[in-house]
Amino acid sequence: MSRRQSRRGESEREVDTREARQEQAPSSAEGSGSRECTQLNGQRETAAGVKRKKGGIDMVRVDDTMDAEVASNGGEVNDDLGSKDKSKNGIAKRAKKVVEGLSAVFDNGVSRNMEDVIVENMVCVRRYVKHVLDMCKMETHLDIVAESGAVELVIRVMRVINKNPVERQTVQGFEELERDVGFVLGLMAIKVEHQQAICDAGALPTLVGIVRRYSEFDRSELIGLSAQTCRRASDAITNLAHENNGVKNMVREEDGVRPLVYLLESNDPKVQRAVAGTLRTLAFKNEENKDLIVHLNALPLLVQMLRSDDSSIHYEAVGVIGNLVHSSQHIKIKVLNEGALQPVIDLLSSPCPDSQREAALLLGQFATVESDFKCRIAQRGAVPPLISMLSNRDCQLKEMAAFALGRLAQNKDNQAGIVAMGGLKPLLSLLDSDQPNLQHNAAFALYGLSENEDNLIHFIRDGAIQIIQECDLGPQASRDCVQKMTRRLQDKLTGDVLPQLLYVFKGSQRERGTIAINLGLLLCAIEPPLPGPISVTSKLVKKGVHKALADIVCEVSVPEDKHVLASRALANVAHYSGITVPRQINGIQPPEPDVFLGEQYLNKKALSDVIFLVEGKEFYAHKIALQAGSEVFKSMFEGNYKEKEADSIPIPNIRWPVFEAMMRCLYTGTVEVKPDIAQELLEAADQYMIENLKSLCQVAITEELTSENVSAAFDLAEAYDAPELATACVVFCLEGYAAALYENRRSYNKLIQRMTKRLVQLLESYVEDRLESQDTSEDDDLELMQD
């Protein structure tokens, strides 16, 4: 990777936090064209030597095109200055010698015309500049060179020879020297801390002057060495302006933008690339520069460059346009009016990944111009290549594709089209990315797709809910998008699309399990789980979704992860139906009986008319309270039973604290069910048919469920007709499967098989009762209306 490439990632996504939130994804930023050092616009010069890797940075040997005169006079870097020693000490010594040499040149010309002195010593000066250039090609050497003072001397050379550039341009070695100085400054400007020092030394006006001078050339004359020198000056300006708004303004104030725009028409493609890269940097986050570039009529030229066969040219062009339109709606409109839309869409299929990435980002920005642009972009063929980019290895490419699709997915027709073209699965896979921006862009796109109810079937068939619940969502923004998306999908279950989905469920044996699992997971994907409309539950039960889930749960050969998902989904169906609600509330609000005597009459002899013998002790009671709360006591005291006339009634099978709690419930309507008597109290409540006490006992036992006692609790529920407790036990096991509550899976499987069969029965019975109750309520309402 070249230095320029290594800096791409630092600034191409350079946007402040506020803009990033507004845009929902990273925005355009300075392009790599703005930071070329050892490499020009992605292409090495033909004259450059063999690329070699050292210290993690690509190096380029000094140009082999050095003319024979310079070579014969010591122009090559391998001379007595110690160029072979690449250690820090060696570089420091070498830089010192260069400074001494250049200083001697300037000292000898104190009383003379310095331009003449440089010309007379051209070979020597070029040799010293070559040494500086060679040292600067290792990034670790830049600080050493800067500290030596060599850069200031090099800038001084450049300023001297540019006092009368037209006259001096014919001097042999002039352009080579100018080119190499530009190269040195471009390399030094890689490090931000050197940018200001270079500008303070007066380099920027001279560099702008060089570019301006070459812009006045006839296009056919700007070739060869002249083109190289122009490019190096442009690249140096680019690197100086990188992330430095003050320098960007200085370039504009020095009238440097105009010649750059003019050079876009150069016949040399490398010059085109270089000046486009500079314009790209100058336009980034600088409204004055953006407006000036547009005013100078650069847009038609940039749009033409989008159609270039040279990928490096259209990459720089799309980068400039991207920075121009960022946060500038009026420029977006002008760009589109110049006919940029189709060329940008065509770049999605470019062999250059960088162009693809920038084009995707730009399309995402175009989609915000007007609502119909989203459709226009899709109609012109942007969606298939964007979907293809989602599977690319390049994370930034995937990120920008997801960003563009997220913008396009804000149109309802596009939402259906993106899914129909296969965009859902790759977007879902990106939720598992460890790249926060990529994950968020994918989540935002999925949120858009979830708006169209026709896509619900695809979300369910493709296992979207399962994927969402299994992935590790990082940024809060991603979690918010996924939550909103899930809520959208949940809401659509009450619409017309559910019958279509259930039709697919019944007709597809292959997808039956996936649909059932994801439907179940969706029902209660938003916490806390709440009962849903009975109309939805009845459709699910009628079509057998609960049975399909129960079959998966009970199938021993099913993989464990599928067991976990099916168990969770079946528990969700139970929650959604409302059958588990009593388990979730704090206490029970039973129907009021005819009589509540109150706490003051509990086990009081006053006015009592019946005595119970419990564990040898007398318990005083009142028949009216007992008959009101228990059908058994009512039959006992109203029927022809011996207890009706007995002075005392023995209670042989109930302990005193249990009997007292049962009586307290009959006298007050409620009682605190302590864990140590809950099971006995449930048995007593069932024996005497005290329904509200049974509910209280079921709640109490449910709250104490553990993996050790759940089996016994389920047996108790079955023995004493406690459907709420039975349901709670089943749901407890289903929800606890993933936590590996049972070490013996075989034993667990037998238990869960027994439980799920019971849950299927309970669900069907519960739904049937709710539907009957609803019908009765509707009939009563109709009668009231008629009355």
CSV table of N, CA, C and O in Angstrom, one decimal, residues 156-245:
chain,number,residue,atom,x,y,z
A,156,ARG,N,13.3,27.2,-0.5
A,156,ARG,CA,14.0,28.4,-1.0
A,156,ARG,C,14.5,28.3,-2.4
A,156,ARG,O,14.4,29.2,-3.2
A,157,VAL,N,15.0,27.1,-2.7
A,157,VAL,CA,15.5,26.8,-4.1
A,157,VAL,C,14.3,27.0,-5.1
A,157,VAL,O,14.4,27.7,-6.1
A,158,MET,N,13.1,26.4,-4.7
A,158,MET,CA,11.9,26.5,-5.6
A,158,MET,C,11.5,28.0,-5.7
A,158,MET,O,11.1,28.4,-6.9
A,159,ARG,N,11.5,28.7,-4.7
A,159,ARG,CA,11.1,30.1,-4.8
A,159,ARG,C,12.0,30.9,-5.7
A,159,ARG,O,11.6,31.8,-6.5
A,160,VAL,N,13.3,30.7,-5.5
A,160,VAL,CA,14.3,31.4,-6.3
A,160,VAL,C,14.1,31.1,-7.8
A,160,VAL,O,14.1,32.1,-8.6
A,161,ILE,N,14.0,29.9,-8.2
A,161,ILE,CA,14.0,29.5,-9.6
A,161,ILE,C,12.7,29.9,-10.2
A,161,ILE,O,12.5,29.9,-11.4
A,162,ASN,N,11.7,30.2,-9.4
A,162,ASN,CA,10.4,30.6,-9.9
A,162,ASN,C,10.1,32.1,-10.0
A,162,ASN,O,9.0,32.5,-10.2
A,163,LYS,N,11.2,32.9,-9.7
A,163,LYS,CA,11.0,34.3,-9.9
A,163,LYS,C,10.8,34.7,-11.3
A,163,LYS,O,10.0,35.6,-11.6
A,164,ASN,N,11.5,34.1,-12.2
A,164,ASN,CA,11.3,34.3,-13.7
A,164,ASN,C,11.2,33.0,-14.4
A,164,ASN,O,12.1,32.6,-15.1
A,165,PRO,N,10.2,32.2,-14.1
A,165,PRO,CA,10.1,30.8,-14.6
A,165,PRO,C,10.1,30.7,-16.1
A,165,PRO,O,10.6,29.8,-16.7
A,166,VAL,N,9.5,31.6,-16.8
A,166,VAL,CA,9.4,31.5,-18.2
A,166,VAL,C,10.8,31.6,-18.8
A,166,VAL,O,11.1,30.9,-19.8
A,167,GLU,N,11.6,32.6,-18.3
A,167,GLU,CA,13.0,32.7,-18.8
A,167,GLU,C,13.8,31.5,-18.5
A,167,GLU,O,14.7,31.1,-19.3
A,168,ARG,N,13.7,31.0,-17.3
A,168,ARG,CA,14.5,29.9,-16.8
A,168,ARG,C,14.1,28.5,-17.3
A,168,ARG,O,14.8,27.6,-17.2
A,169,GLN,N,12.9,28.4,-17.9
A,169,GLN,CA,12.4,27.1,-18.2
A,169,GLN,C,13.2,26.3,-19.3
A,169,GLN,O,13.2,25.1,-19.4
A,170,THR,N,13.9,27.1,-20.1
A,170,THR,CA,14.8,26.5,-21.1
A,170,THR,C,16.1,26.0,-20.5
A,170,THR,O,16.8,25.3,-21.2
A,171,VAL,N,16.4,26.4,-19.3
A,171,VAL,CA,17.7,26.0,-18.7
A,171,VAL,C,17.6,24.5,-18.4
A,171,VAL,O,16.7,24.0,-17.9
A,172,GLN,N,18.7,23.8,-18.8
A,172,GLN,CA,18.7,22.3,-18.6
A,172,GLN,C,18.7,22.0,-17.1
A,172,GLN,O,19.4,22.5,-16.3
A,173,GLY,N,17.8,21.1,-16.8
A,173,GLY,CA,17.6,20.6,-15.4
A,173,GLY,C,16.6,21.4,-14.6
A,173,GLY,O,16.3,21.1,-13.4
A,174,PHE,N,16.1,22.6,-15.2
A,174,PHE,CA,15.2,23.4,-14.4
A,174,PHE,C,13.9,22.7,-14.0
A,174,PHE,O,13.5,22.6,-12.9
A,175,GLU,N,13.2,22.1,-15.0
A,175,GLU,CA,12.0,21.4,-14.8
A,175,GLU,C,12.2,20.1,-13.9
A,175,GLU,O,11.3,19.8,-13.0
A,176,GLU,N,13.3,19.4,-14.1
A,176,GLU,CA,13.5,18.3,-13.2
A,176,GLU,C,13.7,18.7,-11.8
A,176,GLU,O,13.1,18.1,-10.8
A,177,LEU,N,14.4,19.8,-11.5
A,177,LEU,CA,14.6,20.3,-10.2
A,177,LEU,C,13.2,20.8,-9.6
A,177,LEU,O,12.9,20.5,-8.5
A,178,GLU,N,12.4,21.4,-10.4
A,178,GLU,CA,11.1,21.9,-10.0
A,178,GLU,C,10.2,20.7,-9.6
A,178,GLU,O,9.5,20.7,-8.6
A,179,ARG,N,10.3,19.7,-10.5
A,179,ARG,CA,9.5,18.5,-10.2
A,179,ARG,C,9.9,17.8,-8.9
A,179,ARG,O,9.0,17.4,-8.1
A,180,ASP,N,11.2,17.7,-8.7
A,180,ASP,CA,11.6,17.0,-7.5
A,180,ASP,C,11.3,17.7,-6.2
A,180,ASP,O,11.0,17.1,-5.2
A,181,VAL,N,11.4,19.1,-6.3
A,181,VAL,CA,11.1,19.9,-5.1
A,181,VAL,C,9.6,19.7,-4.8
A,181,VAL,O,9.2,19.5,-3.7
A,182,GLY,N,8.7,19.7,-5.8
A,182,GLY,CA,7.3,19.4,-5.6
A,182,GLY,C,7.0,18.1,-5.0
A,182,GLY,O,6.2,17.9,-4.1
A,183,PHE,N,7.8,17.1,-5.5
A,183,PHE,CA,7.7,15.7,-4.9
A,183,PHE,C,8.0,15.7,-3.4
A,183,PHE,O,7.4,15.1,-2.6
A,184,VAL,N,9.2,16.4,-3.1
A,184,VAL,CA,9.6,16.5,-1.7
A,184,VAL,C,8.5,17.1,-0.8
A,184,VAL,O,8.2,16.6,0.3
A,185,LEU,N,8.0,18.2,-1.3
A,185,LEU,CA,6.9,18.9,-0.5
A,185,LEU,C,5.7,18.1,-0.3
A,185,LEU,O,5.0,18.1,0.7
A,186,GLY,N,5.3,17.3,-1.4
A,186,GLY,CA,4.2,16.4,-1.3
A,186,GLY,C,4.4,15.4,-0.3
A,186,GLY,O,3.5,15.0,0.5
A,187,LEU,N,5.6,14.8,-0.2
A,187,LEU,CA,5.9,13.8,0.8
A,187,LEU,C,5.9,14.3,2.2
A,187,LEU,O,5.3,13.7,3.1
A,188,MET,N,6.5,15.5,2.4
A,188,MET,CA,6.6,16.1,3.7
A,188,MET,C,5.2,16.4,4.2
A,188,MET,O,4.9,16.3,5.4
A,189,ALA,N,4.3,16.8,3.3
A,189,ALA,CA,3.0,17.3,3.8
A,189,ALA,C,2.1,16.1,4.2
A,189,ALA,O,1.0,16.4,4.7
A,190,ILE,N,2.6,14.9,4.0
A,190,ILE,CA,1.8,13.8,4.5
A,190,ILE,C,1.5,13.9,6.0
A,190,ILE,O,0.4,13.6,6.5
A,191,LYS,N,2.5,14.4,6.7
A,191,LYS,CA,2.3,14.6,8.2
A,191,LYS,C,1.8,16.0,8.4
A,191,LYS,O,2.4,17.0,8.0
A,192,VAL,N,0.7,16.0,9.1
A,192,VAL,CA,0.0,17.3,9.4
A,192,VAL,C,0.9,18.3,10.0
A,192,VAL,O,0.8,19.5,9.7
A,193,GLU,N,1.8,17.8,10.9
A,193,GLU,CA,2.6,18.8,11.7
A,193,GLU,C,3.6,19.5,10.8
A,193,GLU,O,4.1,20.6,11.2
A,194,HIS,N,3.8,19.0,9.6
A,194,HIS,CA,4.7,19.7,8.7
A,194,HIS,C,4.0,20.7,7.7
A,194,HIS,O,4.7,21.5,7.0
A,195,GLN,N,2.7,20.5,7.6
A,195,GLN,CA,2.0,21.3,6.6
A,195,GLN,C,2.1,22.8,6.8
A,195,GLN,O,2.4,23.6,5.9
A,196,GLN,N,1.9,23.3,8.1
A,196,GLN,CA,2.0,24.7,8.4
A,196,GLN,C,3.4,25.3,8.2
A,196,GLN,O,3.6,26.4,7.7
A,197,ALA,N,4.4,24.5,8.5
A,197,ALA,CA,5.8,24.9,8.4
A,197,ALA,C,6.1,25.1,6.9
A,197,ALA,O,6.8,26.1,6.5
A,198,ILE,N,5.6,24.2,6.1
A,198,ILE,CA,5.8,24.4,4.6
A,198,ILE,C,5.2,25.6,4.1
A,198,ILE,O,5.7,26.4,3.3
A,199,CYS,N,3.9,25.9,4.5
A,199,CYS,CA,3.2,27.1,4.1
A,199,CYS,C,3.9,28.3,4.6
A,199,CYS,O,4.0,29.3,3.9
A,200,ASP,N,4.3,28.3,5.9
A,200,ASP,CA,5.0,29.5,6.5
A,200,ASP,C,6.3,29.8,5.7
A,200,ASP,O,6.7,31.0,5.7
A,201,ALA,N,6.9,28.8,5.1
A,201,ALA,CA,8.1,29.1,4.4
A,201,ALA,C,7.8,29.6,3.0
A,201,ALA,O,8.7,29.8,2.2
A,202,GLY,N,6.5,29.8,2.7
A,202,GLY,CA,6.1,30.5,1.4
A,202,GLY,C,6.0,29.5,0.2
A,202,GLY,O,6.1,30.0,-0.9
A,203,ALA,N,5.8,28.2,0.5
A,203,ALA,CA,5.8,27.3,-0.6
A,203,ALA,C,4.5,27.3,-1.4
A,203,ALA,O,4.5,27.1,-2.6
A,204,LEU,N,3.3,27.6,-0.7
A,204,LEU,CA,2.1,27.5,-1.4
A,204,LEU,C,1.9,28.4,-2.6
A,204,LEU,O,1.5,28.0,-3.7
A,205,PRO,N,2.2,29.7,-2.4
A,205,PRO,CA,2.0,30.6,-3.6
A,205,PRO,C,2.8,30.2,-4.8
A,205,PRO,O,2.4,30.3,-6.0
A,206,THR,N,4.0,29.6,-4.5
A,206,THR,CA,4.9,29.2,-5.6
A,206,THR,C,4.3,28.0,-6.3
A,206,THR,O,4.3,27.8,-7.5
A,207,LEU,N,3.8,27.0,-5.5
A,207,LEU,CA,3.2,25.8,-6.1
A,207,LEU,C,2.0,26.2,-6.9
A,207,LEU,O,1.8,25.7,-8.0
A,208,VAL,N,1.2,27.1,-6.4
A,208,VAL,CA,0.0,27.6,-7.2
A,208,VAL,C,0.5,28.2,-8.5
A,208,VAL,O,-0.1,28.1,-9.5
A,209,GLY,N,1.6,29.0,-8.4
A,209,GLY,CA,2.1,29.7,-9.6
A,209,GLY,C,2.6,28.7,-10.6
A,209,GLY,O,2.4,28.9,-11.8
A,210,ILE,N,3.2,27.6,-10.1
A,210,ILE,CA,3.6,26.5,-11.1
A,210,ILE,C,2.4,25.9,-11.8
A,210,ILE,O,2.4,25.8,-13.1
A,211,VAL,N,1.4,25.6,-11.1
A,211,VAL,CA,0.2,25.1,-11.7
A,211,VAL,C,-0.4,26.1,-12.7
A,211,VAL,O,-0.9,25.7,-13.8
A,212,ARG,N,-0.5,27.3,-12.3
A,212,ARG,CA,-1.0,28.3,-13.1
A,212,ARG,C,-0.2,28.5,-14.4
A,212,ARG,O,-0.8,28.6,-15.5
A,213,ARG,N,1.1,28.4,-14.3
A,213,ARG,CA,2.0,28.5,-15.5
A,213,ARG,C,1.7,27.4,-16.5
A,213,ARG,O,1.6,27.6,-17.7
A,214,TYR,N,1.5,26.2,-16.0
A,214,TYR,CA,1.3,25.1,-16.9
A,214,TYR,C,-0.1,25.1,-17.4
A,214,TYR,O,-0.4,24.5,-18.5
A,215,SER,N,-1.0,25.7,-16.7
A,215,SER,CA,-2.4,25.8,-17.2
A,215,SER,C,-2.5,26.7,-18.5
A,215,SER,O,-3.4,26.6,-19.2
A,216,GLU,N,-1.5,27.5,-18.6
A,216,GLU,CA,-1.4,28.4,-19.8
A,216,GLU,C,-0.8,27.7,-21.0
A,216,GLU,O,-0.8,28.3,-22.1
A,217,PHE,N,-0.3,26.5,-20.8
A,217,PHE,CA,0.3,25.8,-21.9
A,217,PHE,C,-0.8,25.4,-22.9
A,217,PHE,O,-1.9,25.2,-22.5
A,218,ASP,N,-0.4,25.3,-24.2
A,218,ASP,CA,-1.3,24.6,-25.1
A,218,ASP,C,-1.5,23.2,-24.7
A,218,ASP,O,-0.5,22.5,-24.3
A,219,ARG,N,-2.7,22.6,-24.7
A,219,ARG,CA,-2.9,21.3,-24.2
A,219,ARG,C,-2.0,20.3,-24.9
A,219,ARG,O,-1.6,19.3,-24.2
A,220,SER,N,-1.6,20.5,-26.1
A,220,SER,CA,-0.8,19.5,-26.8
A,220,SER,C,0.7,19.6,-26.3
A,220,SER,O,1.5,18.7,-26.5
A,221,GLU,N,1.0,20.7,-25.7
A,221,GLU,CA,2.4,20.9,-25.2
A,221,GLU,C,2.7,20.4,-23.8
A,221,GLU,O,3.8,20.2,-23.4
A,222,LEU,N,1.6,20.2,-23.0
A,222,LEU,CA,1.7,19.8,-21.6
A,222,LEU,C,1.9,18.3,-21.6
A,222,LEU,O,1.0,17.5,-21.3
A,223,ILE,N,3.1,17.8,-21.9
A,223,ILE,CA,3.4,16.4,-22.0
A,223,ILE,C,4.8,16.2,-21.3
A,223,ILE,O,5.5,17.1,-21.0
A,224,GLY,N,5.1,14.9,-21.1
A,224,GLY,CA,6.4,14.6,-20.7
A,224,GLY,C,6.8,15.2,-19.4
A,224,GLY,O,6.0,15.2,-18.4
A,225,LEU,N,8.0,15.8,-19.3
A,225,LEU,CA,8.5,16.4,-18.1
A,225,LEU,C,7.7,17.5,-17.6
A,225,LEU,O,7.5,17.7,-16.4
A,226,SER,N,7.1,18.3,-18.5
A,226,SER,CA,6.2,19.4,-18.1
A,226,SER,C,5.0,18.9,-17.4
A,226,SER,O,4.6,19.4,-16.3
A,227,ALA,N,4.5,17.8,-17.9
A,227,ALA,CA,3.3,17.2,-17.3
A,227,ALA,C,3.6,16.7,-15.9
A,227,ALA,O,2.9,16.8,-14.9
A,228,GLN,N,4.8,16.0,-15.8
A,228,GLN,CA,5.3,15.5,-14.5
A,228,GLN,C,5.4,16.6,-13.5
A,228,GLN,O,4.9,16.5,-12.3
A,229,THR,N,6.0,17.7,-13.9
A,229,THR,CA,6.2,18.8,-12.9
A,229,THR,C,4.9,19.4,-12.5
A,229,THR,O,4.6,19.7,-11.3
A,230,CYS,N,4.0,19.6,-13.4
A,230,CYS,CA,2.6,20.1,-13.1
A,230,CYS,C,1.9,19.2,-12.1
A,230,CYS,O,1.3,19.6,-11.1
A,231,ARG,N,2.0,17.9,-12.3
A,231,ARG,CA,1.4,16.9,-11.4
A,231,ARG,C,2.0,16.9,-10.0
A,231,ARG,O,1.2,16.9,-9.0
A,232,ARG,N,3.3,17.0,-9.9
A,232,ARG,CA,3.9,17.1,-8.6
A,232,ARG,C,3.5,18.3,-7.8
A,232,ARG,O,3.3,18.2,-6.6
A,233,ALA,N,3.4,19.4,-8.5
A,233,ALA,CA,3.0,20.6,-7.8
A,233,ALA,C,1.5,20.5,-7.4
A,233,ALA,O,1.2,20.9,-6.2
A,234,SER,N,0.7,19.9,-8.2
A,234,SER,CA,-0.7,19.7,-7.9
A,234,SER,C,-0.8,18.8,-6.7
A,234,SER,O,-1.6,19.0,-5.7
A,235,ASP,N,0.0,17.7,-6.7
A,235,ASP,CA,-0.1,16.7,-5.6
A,235,ASP,C,0.4,17.4,-4.3
A,235,ASP,O,-0.1,17.1,-3.2
A,236,ALA,N,1.4,18.2,-4.4
A,236,ALA,CA,1.9,18.9,-3.2
A,236,ALA,C,0.8,19.8,-2.6
A,236,ALA,O,0.6,19.8,-1.3
A,237,ILE,N,0.1,20.5,-3.4
A,237,ILE,CA,-1.0,21.4,-2.9
A,237,ILE,C,-2.1,20.5,-2.3
A,237,ILE,O,-2.6,20.8,-1.2
A,238,THR,N,-2.3,19.3,-2.9
A,238,THR,CA,-3.3,18.4,-2.4
A,238,THR,C,-3.0,18.0,-0.9
A,238,THR,O,-3.8,18.0,0.0
A,239,ASN,N,-1.8,17.6,-0.8
A,239,ASN,CA,-1.4,17.1,0.6
A,239,ASN,C,-1.3,18.2,1.6
A,239,ASN,O,-1.6,18.0,2.8
A,240,LEU,N,-0.9,19.4,1.2
A,240,LEU,CA,-0.9,20.5,2.1
A,240,LEU,C,-2.3,20.9,2.6
A,240,LEU,O,-2.5,21.3,3.7
A,241,ALA,N,-3.3,20.7,1.7
A,241,ALA,CA,-4.6,21.1,2.0
A,241,ALA,C,-5.4,20.0,2.7
A,241,ALA,O,-6.5,20.3,3.2
A,242,HIS,N,-4.8,18.8,2.8
A,242,HIS,CA,-5.5,17.7,3.4
A,242,HIS,C,-5.9,18.0,4.9
A,242,HIS,O,-5.0,18.3,5.7
A,243,GLU,N,-7.2,18.0,5.1
A,243,GLU,CA,-7.7,18.3,6.5
A,243,GLU,C,-7.2,19.6,7.0
A,243,GLU,O,-7.1,19.8,8.2
A,244,ASN,N,-7.0,20.6,6.2
A,244,ASN,CA,-6.5,21.9,6.6
A,244,ASN,C,-7.3,22.9,5.9
A,244,ASN,O,-7.0,23.3,4.7
A,245,ASN,N,-8.3,23.4,6.5
A,245,ASN,CA,-9.2,24.4,5.8
A,245,ASN,C,-8.5,25.7,5.6
A,245,ASN,O,-8.9,26.4,4.6
